[in-house]
Short mmCIF file of C-alpha atoms and ligand atoms in Angstrom, two decimals:
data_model
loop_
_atom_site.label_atom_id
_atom_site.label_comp_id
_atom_site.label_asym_id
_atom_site.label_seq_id
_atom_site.Cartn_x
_atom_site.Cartn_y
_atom_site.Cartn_z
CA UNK C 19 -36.71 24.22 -83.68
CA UNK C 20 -39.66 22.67 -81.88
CA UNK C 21 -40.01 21.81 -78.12
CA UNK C 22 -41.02 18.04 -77.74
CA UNK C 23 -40.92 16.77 -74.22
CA UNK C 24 -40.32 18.39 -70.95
CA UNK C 25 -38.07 16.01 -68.49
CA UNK C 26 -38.64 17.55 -64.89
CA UNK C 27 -35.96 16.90 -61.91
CA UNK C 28 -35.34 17.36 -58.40
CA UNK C 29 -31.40 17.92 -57.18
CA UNK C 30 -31.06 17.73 -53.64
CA UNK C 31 -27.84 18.39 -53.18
CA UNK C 32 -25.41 18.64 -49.65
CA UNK C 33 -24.27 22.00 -48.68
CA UNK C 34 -20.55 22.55 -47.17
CA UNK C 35 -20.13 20.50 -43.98
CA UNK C 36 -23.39 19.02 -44.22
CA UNK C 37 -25.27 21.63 -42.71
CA UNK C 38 -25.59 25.41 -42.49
CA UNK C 39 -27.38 28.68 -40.46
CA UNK C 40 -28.28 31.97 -41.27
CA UNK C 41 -30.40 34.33 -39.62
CA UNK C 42 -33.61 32.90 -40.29
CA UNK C 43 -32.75 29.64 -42.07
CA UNK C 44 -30.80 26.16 -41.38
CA UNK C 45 -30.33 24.49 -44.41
CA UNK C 46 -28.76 20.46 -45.39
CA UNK C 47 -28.84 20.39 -48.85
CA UNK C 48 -29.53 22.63 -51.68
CA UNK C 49 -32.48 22.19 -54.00
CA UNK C 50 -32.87 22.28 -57.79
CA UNK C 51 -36.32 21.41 -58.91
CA UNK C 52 -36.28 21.84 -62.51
CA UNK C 53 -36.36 20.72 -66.21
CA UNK C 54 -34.90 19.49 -69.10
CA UNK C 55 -36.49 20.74 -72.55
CA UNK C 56 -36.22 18.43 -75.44
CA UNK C 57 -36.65 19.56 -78.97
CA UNK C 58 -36.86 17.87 -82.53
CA UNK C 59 -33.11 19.13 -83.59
CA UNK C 60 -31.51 17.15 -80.43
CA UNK C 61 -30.34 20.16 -78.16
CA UNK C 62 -31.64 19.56 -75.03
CA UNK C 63 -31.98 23.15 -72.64
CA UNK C 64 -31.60 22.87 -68.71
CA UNK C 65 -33.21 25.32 -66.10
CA UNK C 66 -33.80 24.45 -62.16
CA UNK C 67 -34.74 27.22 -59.62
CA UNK C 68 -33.15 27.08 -56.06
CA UNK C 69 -34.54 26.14 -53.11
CA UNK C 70 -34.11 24.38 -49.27
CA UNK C 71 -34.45 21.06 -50.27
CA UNK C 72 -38.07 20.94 -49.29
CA UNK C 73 -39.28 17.42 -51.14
CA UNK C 74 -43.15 19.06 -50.50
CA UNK C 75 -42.39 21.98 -52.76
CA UNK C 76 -40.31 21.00 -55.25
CA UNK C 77 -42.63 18.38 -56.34
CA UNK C 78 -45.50 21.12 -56.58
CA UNK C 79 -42.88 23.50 -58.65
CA UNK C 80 -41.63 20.52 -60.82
CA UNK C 81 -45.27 19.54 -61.22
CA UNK C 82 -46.38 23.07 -62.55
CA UNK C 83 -43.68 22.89 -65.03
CA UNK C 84 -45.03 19.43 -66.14
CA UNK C 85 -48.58 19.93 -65.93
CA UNK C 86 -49.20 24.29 -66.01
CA UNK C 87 -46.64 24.94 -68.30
CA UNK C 88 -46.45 22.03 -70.74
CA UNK C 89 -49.12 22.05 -72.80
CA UNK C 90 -48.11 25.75 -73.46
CA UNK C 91 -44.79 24.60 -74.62
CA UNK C 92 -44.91 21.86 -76.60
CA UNK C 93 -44.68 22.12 -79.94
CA UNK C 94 -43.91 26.34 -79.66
CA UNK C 95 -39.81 27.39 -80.71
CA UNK C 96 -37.74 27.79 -77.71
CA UNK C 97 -35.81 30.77 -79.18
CA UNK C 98 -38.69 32.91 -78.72
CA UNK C 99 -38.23 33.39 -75.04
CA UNK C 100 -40.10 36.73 -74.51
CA UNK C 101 -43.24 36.17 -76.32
CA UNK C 102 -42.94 32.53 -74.48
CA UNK C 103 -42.55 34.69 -70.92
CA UNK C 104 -45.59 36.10 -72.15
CA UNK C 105 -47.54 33.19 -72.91
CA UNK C 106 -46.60 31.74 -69.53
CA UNK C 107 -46.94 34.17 -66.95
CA UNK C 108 -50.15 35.92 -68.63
CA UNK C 109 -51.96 32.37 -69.53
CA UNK C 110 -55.54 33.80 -67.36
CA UNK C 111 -55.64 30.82 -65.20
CA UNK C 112 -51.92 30.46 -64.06
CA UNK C 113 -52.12 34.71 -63.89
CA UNK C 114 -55.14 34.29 -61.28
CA UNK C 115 -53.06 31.86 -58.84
CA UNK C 116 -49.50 33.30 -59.45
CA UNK C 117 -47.19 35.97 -60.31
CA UNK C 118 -44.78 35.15 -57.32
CA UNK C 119 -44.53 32.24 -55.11
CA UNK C 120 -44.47 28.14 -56.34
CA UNK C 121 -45.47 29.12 -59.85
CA UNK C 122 -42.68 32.04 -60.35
CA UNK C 123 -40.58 30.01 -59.66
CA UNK C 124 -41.67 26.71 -61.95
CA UNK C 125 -41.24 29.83 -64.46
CA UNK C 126 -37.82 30.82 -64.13
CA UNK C 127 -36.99 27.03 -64.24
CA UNK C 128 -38.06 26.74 -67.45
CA UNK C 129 -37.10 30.45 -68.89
CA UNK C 130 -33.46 29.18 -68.08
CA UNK C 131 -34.21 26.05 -70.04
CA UNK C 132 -35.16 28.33 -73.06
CA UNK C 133 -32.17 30.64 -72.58
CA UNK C 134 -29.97 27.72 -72.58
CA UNK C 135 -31.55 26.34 -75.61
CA UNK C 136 -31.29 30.28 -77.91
CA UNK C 137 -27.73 30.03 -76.62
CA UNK C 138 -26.59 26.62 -78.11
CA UNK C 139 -28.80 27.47 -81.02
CA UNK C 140 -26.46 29.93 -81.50
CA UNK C 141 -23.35 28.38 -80.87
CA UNK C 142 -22.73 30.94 -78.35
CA UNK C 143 -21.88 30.97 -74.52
CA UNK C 144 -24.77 33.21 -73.75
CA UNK C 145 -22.76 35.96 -72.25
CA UNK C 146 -21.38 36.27 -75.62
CA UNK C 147 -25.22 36.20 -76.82
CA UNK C 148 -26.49 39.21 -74.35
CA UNK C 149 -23.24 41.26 -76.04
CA UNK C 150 -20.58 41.03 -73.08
CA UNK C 151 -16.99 40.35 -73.23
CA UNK C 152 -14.37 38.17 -71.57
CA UNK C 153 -12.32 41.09 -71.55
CA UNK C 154 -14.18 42.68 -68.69
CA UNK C 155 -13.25 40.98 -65.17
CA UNK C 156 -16.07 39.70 -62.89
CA UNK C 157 -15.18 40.36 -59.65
CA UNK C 158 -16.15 36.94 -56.60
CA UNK C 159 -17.08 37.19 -53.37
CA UNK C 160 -17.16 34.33 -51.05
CA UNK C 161 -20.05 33.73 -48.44
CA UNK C 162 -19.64 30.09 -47.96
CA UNK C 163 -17.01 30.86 -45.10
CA UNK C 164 -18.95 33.10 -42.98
CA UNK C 165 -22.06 31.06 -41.85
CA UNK C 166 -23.95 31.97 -38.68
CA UNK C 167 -23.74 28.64 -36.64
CA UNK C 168 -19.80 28.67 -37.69
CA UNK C 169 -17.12 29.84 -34.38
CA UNK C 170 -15.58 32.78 -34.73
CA UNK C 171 -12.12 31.09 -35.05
CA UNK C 172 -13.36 29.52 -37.80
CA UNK C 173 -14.67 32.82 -39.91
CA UNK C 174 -11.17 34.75 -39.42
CA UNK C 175 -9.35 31.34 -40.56
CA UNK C 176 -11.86 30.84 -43.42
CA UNK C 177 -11.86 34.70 -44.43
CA UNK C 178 -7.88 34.61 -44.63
CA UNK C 179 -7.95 31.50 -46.75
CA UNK C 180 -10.05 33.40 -49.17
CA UNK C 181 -7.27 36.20 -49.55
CA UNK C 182 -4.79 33.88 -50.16
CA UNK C 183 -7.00 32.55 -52.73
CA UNK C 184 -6.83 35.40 -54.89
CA UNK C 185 -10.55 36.88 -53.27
CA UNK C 186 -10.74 41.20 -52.25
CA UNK C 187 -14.32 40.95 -50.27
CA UNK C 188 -16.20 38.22 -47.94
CA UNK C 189 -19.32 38.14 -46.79
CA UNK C 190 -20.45 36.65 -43.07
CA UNK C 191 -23.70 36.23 -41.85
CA UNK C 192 -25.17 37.81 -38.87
CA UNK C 193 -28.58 38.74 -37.04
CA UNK C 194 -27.59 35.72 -34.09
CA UNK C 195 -29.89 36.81 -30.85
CA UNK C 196 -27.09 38.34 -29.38
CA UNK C 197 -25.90 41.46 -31.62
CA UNK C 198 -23.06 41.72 -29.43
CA UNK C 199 -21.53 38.53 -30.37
CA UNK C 200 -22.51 39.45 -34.45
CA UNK C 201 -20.16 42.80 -33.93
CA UNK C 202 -17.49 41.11 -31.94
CA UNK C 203 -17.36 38.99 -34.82
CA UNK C 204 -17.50 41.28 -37.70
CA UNK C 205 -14.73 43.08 -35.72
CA UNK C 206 -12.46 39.83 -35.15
CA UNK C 207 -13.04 39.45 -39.27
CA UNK C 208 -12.43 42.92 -40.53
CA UNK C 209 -9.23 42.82 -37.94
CA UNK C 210 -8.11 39.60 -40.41
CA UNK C 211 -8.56 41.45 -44.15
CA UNK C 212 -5.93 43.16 -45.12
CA UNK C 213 -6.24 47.34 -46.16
CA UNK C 214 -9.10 47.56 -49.14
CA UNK C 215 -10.52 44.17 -49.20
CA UNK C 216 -14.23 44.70 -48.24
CA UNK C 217 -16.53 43.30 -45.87
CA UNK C 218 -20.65 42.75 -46.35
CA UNK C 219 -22.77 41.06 -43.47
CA UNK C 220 -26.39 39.76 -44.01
CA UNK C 221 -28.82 39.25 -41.84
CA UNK C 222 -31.72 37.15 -43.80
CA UNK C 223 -34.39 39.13 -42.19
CA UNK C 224 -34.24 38.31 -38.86
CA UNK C 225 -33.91 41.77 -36.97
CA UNK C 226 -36.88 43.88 -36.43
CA UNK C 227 -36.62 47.75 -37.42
CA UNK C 228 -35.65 48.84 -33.75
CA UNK C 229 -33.25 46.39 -33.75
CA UNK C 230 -31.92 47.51 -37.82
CA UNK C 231 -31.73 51.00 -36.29
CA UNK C 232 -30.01 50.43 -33.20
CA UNK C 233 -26.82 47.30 -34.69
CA UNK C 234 -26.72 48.53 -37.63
CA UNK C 235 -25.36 52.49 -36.61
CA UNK C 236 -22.06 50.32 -35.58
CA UNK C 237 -21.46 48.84 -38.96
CA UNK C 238 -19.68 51.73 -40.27
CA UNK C 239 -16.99 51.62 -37.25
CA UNK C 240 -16.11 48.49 -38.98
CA UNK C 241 -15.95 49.41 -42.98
CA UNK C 242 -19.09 47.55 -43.80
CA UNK C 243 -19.34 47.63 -47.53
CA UNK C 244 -23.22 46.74 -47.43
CA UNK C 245 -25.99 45.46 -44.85
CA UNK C 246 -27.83 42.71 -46.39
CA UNK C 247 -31.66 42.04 -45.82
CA UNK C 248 -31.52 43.54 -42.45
CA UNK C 249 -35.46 43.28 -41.77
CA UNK C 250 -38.06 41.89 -43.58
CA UNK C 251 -38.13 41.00 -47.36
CA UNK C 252 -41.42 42.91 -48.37
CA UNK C 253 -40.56 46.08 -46.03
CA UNK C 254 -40.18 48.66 -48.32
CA UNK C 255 -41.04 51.52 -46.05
CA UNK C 256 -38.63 50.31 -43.49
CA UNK C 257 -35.97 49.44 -45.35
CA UNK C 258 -35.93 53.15 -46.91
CA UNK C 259 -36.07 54.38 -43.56
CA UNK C 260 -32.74 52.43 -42.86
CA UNK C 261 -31.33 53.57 -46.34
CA UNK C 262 -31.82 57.22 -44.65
CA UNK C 263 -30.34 56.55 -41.05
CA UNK C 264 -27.88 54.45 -41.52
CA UNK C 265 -24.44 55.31 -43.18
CA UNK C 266 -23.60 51.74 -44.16
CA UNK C 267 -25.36 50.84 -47.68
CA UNK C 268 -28.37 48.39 -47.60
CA UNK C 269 -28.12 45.29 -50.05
CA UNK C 270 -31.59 43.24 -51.29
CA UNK C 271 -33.29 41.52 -53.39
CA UNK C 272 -32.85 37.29 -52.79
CA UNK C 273 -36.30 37.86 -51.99
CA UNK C 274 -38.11 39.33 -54.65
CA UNK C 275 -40.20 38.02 -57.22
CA UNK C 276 -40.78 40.55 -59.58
CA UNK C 277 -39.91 43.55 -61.81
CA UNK C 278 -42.61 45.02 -60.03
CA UNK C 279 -40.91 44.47 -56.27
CA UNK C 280 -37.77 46.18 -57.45
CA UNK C 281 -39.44 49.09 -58.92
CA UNK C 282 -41.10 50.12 -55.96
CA UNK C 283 -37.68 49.33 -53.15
CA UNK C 284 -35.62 51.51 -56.00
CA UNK C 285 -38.67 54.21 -56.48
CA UNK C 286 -38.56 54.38 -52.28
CA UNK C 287 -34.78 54.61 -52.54
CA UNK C 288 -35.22 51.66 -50.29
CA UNK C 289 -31.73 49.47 -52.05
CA UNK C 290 -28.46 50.53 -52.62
CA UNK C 291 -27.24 47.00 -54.10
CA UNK C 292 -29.61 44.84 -56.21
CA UNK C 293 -29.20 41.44 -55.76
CA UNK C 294 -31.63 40.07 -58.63
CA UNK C 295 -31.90 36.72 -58.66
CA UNK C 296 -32.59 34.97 -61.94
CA UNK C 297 -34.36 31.76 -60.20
CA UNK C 298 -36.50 33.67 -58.16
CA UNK C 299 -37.39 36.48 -60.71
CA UNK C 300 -39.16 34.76 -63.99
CA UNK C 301 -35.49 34.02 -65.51
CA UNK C 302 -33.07 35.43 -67.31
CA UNK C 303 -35.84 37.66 -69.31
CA UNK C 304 -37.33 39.74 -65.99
CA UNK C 305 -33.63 39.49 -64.37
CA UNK C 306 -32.67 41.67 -67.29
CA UNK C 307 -35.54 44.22 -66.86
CA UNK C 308 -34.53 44.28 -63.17
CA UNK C 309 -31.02 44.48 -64.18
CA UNK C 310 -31.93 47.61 -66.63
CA UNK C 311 -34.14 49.31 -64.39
CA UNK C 312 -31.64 49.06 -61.65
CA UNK C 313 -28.84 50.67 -64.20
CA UNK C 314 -31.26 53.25 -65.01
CA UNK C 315 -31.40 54.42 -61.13
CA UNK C 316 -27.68 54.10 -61.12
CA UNK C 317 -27.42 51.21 -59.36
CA UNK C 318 -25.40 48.18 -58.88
CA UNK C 319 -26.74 44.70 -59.52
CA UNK C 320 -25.09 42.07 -57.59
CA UNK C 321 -26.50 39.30 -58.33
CA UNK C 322 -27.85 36.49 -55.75
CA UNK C 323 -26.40 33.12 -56.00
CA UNK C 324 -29.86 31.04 -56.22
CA UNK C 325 -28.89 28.88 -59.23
CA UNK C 326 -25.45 28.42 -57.54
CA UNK C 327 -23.56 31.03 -59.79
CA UNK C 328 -24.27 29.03 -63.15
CA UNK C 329 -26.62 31.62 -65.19
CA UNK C 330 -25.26 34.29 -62.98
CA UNK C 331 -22.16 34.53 -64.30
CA UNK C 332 -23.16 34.87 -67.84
CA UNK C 333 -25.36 37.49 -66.91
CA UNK C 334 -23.27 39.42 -64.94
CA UNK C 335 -20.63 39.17 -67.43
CA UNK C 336 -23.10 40.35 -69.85
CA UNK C 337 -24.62 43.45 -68.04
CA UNK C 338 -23.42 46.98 -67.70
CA UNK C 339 -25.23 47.27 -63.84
CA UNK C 340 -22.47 44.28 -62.84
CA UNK C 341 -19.08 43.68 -62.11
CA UNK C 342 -19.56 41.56 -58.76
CA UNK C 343 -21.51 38.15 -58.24
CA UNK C 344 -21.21 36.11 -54.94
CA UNK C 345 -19.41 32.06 -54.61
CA UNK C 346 -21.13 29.10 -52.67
CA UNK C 347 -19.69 26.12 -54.43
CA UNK C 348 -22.73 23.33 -53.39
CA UNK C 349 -23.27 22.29 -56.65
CA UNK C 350 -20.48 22.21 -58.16
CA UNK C 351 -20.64 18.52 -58.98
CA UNK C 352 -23.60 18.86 -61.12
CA UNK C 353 -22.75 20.56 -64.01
CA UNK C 354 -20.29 20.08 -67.02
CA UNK C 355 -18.96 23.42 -66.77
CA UNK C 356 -18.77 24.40 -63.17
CA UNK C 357 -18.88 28.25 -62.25
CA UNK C 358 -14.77 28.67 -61.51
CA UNK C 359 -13.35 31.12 -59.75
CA UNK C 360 -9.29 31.69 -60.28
CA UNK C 361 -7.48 34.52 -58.17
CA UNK C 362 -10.55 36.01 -57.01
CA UNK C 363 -12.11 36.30 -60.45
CA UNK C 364 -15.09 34.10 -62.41
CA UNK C 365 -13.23 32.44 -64.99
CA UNK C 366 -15.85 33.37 -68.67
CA UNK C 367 -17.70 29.93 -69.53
CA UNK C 368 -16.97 28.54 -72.92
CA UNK C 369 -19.29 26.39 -73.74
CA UNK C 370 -22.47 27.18 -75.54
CA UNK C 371 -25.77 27.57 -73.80
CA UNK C 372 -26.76 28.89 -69.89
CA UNK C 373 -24.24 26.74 -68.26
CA UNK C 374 -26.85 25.05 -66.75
CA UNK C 375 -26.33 21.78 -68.64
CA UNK C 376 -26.10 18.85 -66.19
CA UNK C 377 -22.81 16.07 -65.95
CA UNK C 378 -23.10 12.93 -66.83
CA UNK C 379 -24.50 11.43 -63.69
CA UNK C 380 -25.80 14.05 -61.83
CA UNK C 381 -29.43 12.88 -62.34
CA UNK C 382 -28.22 9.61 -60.76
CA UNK C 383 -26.26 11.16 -58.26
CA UNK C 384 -28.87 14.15 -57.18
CA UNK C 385 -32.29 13.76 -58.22
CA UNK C 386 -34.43 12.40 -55.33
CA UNK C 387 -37.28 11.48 -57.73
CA UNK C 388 -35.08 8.55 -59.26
MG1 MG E 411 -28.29 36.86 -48.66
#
């Protein structure tokens, strides 16, 4: 099998309600700049990264695919995804303006796209291909009820919806400039869930350490399973500190780029939950050396939900470190086997490849280069 053409693509797609806030962002749509990989036996491989819809950007990362990574590609076999990694992310001039950023992330586009492709070549869903089974239940949690710019009212009725649904653990976010109002609603929720169904709150980054220190002591008066990106991404130093002071676990990761990130928060004992995220990391093959190196420090890998939960759930199907992944819905309508969740569980994909393979339509529907 031979790669032949690269077909690049931009999905813009709405989010829930049209718009939504976190701590630090406000976002309209969600964004998929990615590819399509031909090849000369007919299977055609699909990888996008994720992004906030930015048209600037995602016509720089779709353009590195195109233009950086294509003539590296063409003609090579798609099934040899790690030597291709290799290729790719070592290639001297691409190595001396990347390894994170725009670039990293034009390379887990097309890593997925490869990963997709080894899995049809196989025949094989490619949860099946990594060696997991159906048999093991992959626990959902739902975020897209708890946004930031969202009423109170609204987060208890959303978070009870969710329990009927089947779910055991929501997620809201917080980090508003009043931390009073954040506790009085993480209160109001945790005063909704019934006995053992967990709670997680994430801030995005926006408090400062003081701040971290001071909100976050409270957390535990409300059975807070984790704190998520209380401060910022890249503080390793301060988010050990919190990992020391504070009683309520710290969750990150959305933010990270590479193996090399996660070794040093894990080394610092900076992370209690990894939340690896295979479109942000260089694709399914450094999401699985983050995965391992995170199992290795005896710690759980909850994955991010970047490429919307489509590669995710193979992969946390597939590895030992996971048995949780997270539900925002956006893009459903672009695939033809949408990540489903039934009584609070990710239903195992069937079909063979990534999962990433796009409906019918979507292109027309979605992609704002057309
Ligand atoms: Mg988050």
């Amino acid at each position: 099998m031979r790669i032949t053409r690269l077909e690049p693509f931009i999905l813009h797609v709405p989010v829930t309600g049209g718009a939504i806030a976190d701590g630090s962002h406000q976002v309209g749509h969600w964004g998929a700049p990615g590819v399509r990989v031909h090849t000369d036996v007919g299977l055609v491989g699909t990888g996008y990264t994720g992004t906030h819809a930015h048209l600037a950007t995602d016509r720089a990362i779709v353009d590195l695919i195109e233009h950086a990574y294509g003539p590296l590609l063409i003609g090579r076999d798609p099934r040899e995804t790690q030597a291709l990694w290799t290729t790719l992310h070592r290639h001297p001039p691409l190595q001396w303006v990347g390894r994170s950023g725009l670039l990293h992330l034009a390379l887990a586009a097309v890593d997925v796209a490869l990963w997709d492709l080894k899995a049809q070549a196989a025949g094989e869903p490619l949860w099946r291909l990594l060696g997991g089974s159906a048999d093991e239940p992959l626990e959902a949690y739902d975020t897209d009820g708890g946004w930031l710019d969202r009423s109170d009212a609204h987060l208890v009725d959303e978070a009870r919806a969710r329990m009927d649904a089947g779910y055991r653990a929501v997620k809201i976010k917080i980090g508003s400039p009043d931390p009073g109002r954040d506790l009085r609603r993480i209160e109001s929720v945790r005063a909704a869930l019934p006995e053992g169904a967990r709670l997680m709150v994430d801030v995005n980054g926006a408090w400062d350490l003081v701040t971290a220190l001071r909100v976050g002591r409270h957390l535990a008066d409300f059975d807070v399973a984790w704190l998520e990106e209380p401060i910022w991404y890249d503080d390793v130093a301060g988010h050990a500190e919190l990992a020391r002071a504070l009683a309520t676990p710290i969750a990150l990761g959305e933010q990270l780029y590479t193996l090399d990130a996660f070794r040093d928060f894990l080394a610092a004992g900076a992370v209690h939950y990894v939340q690896a995220d295979a479109v942000r990391l260089g694709g399914v093959t450094e999401w699985w050396q983050v995965a391992d190196l995170a199992f290795a420090h005896r710690k759980p890998v909850v994955p991010h939900i970047g490429d919307m939960m489509q590669v995710h759930v193979h992969l946390a199907i597939a590895h030992p470190a996971c048995a949780l992944l997270e539900h925002i819905p956006w893009m459903r309508d672009c695939f033809v086997e949408p990540a489903t969740v039934e009584d609070g569980r990710f239903v195992p994909p069937e079909r063979p490849g990534a999962g990433t393979a796009l409906r019918d339509g979507a292109l027309e529907a979605y992609d704002v280069r057309r």
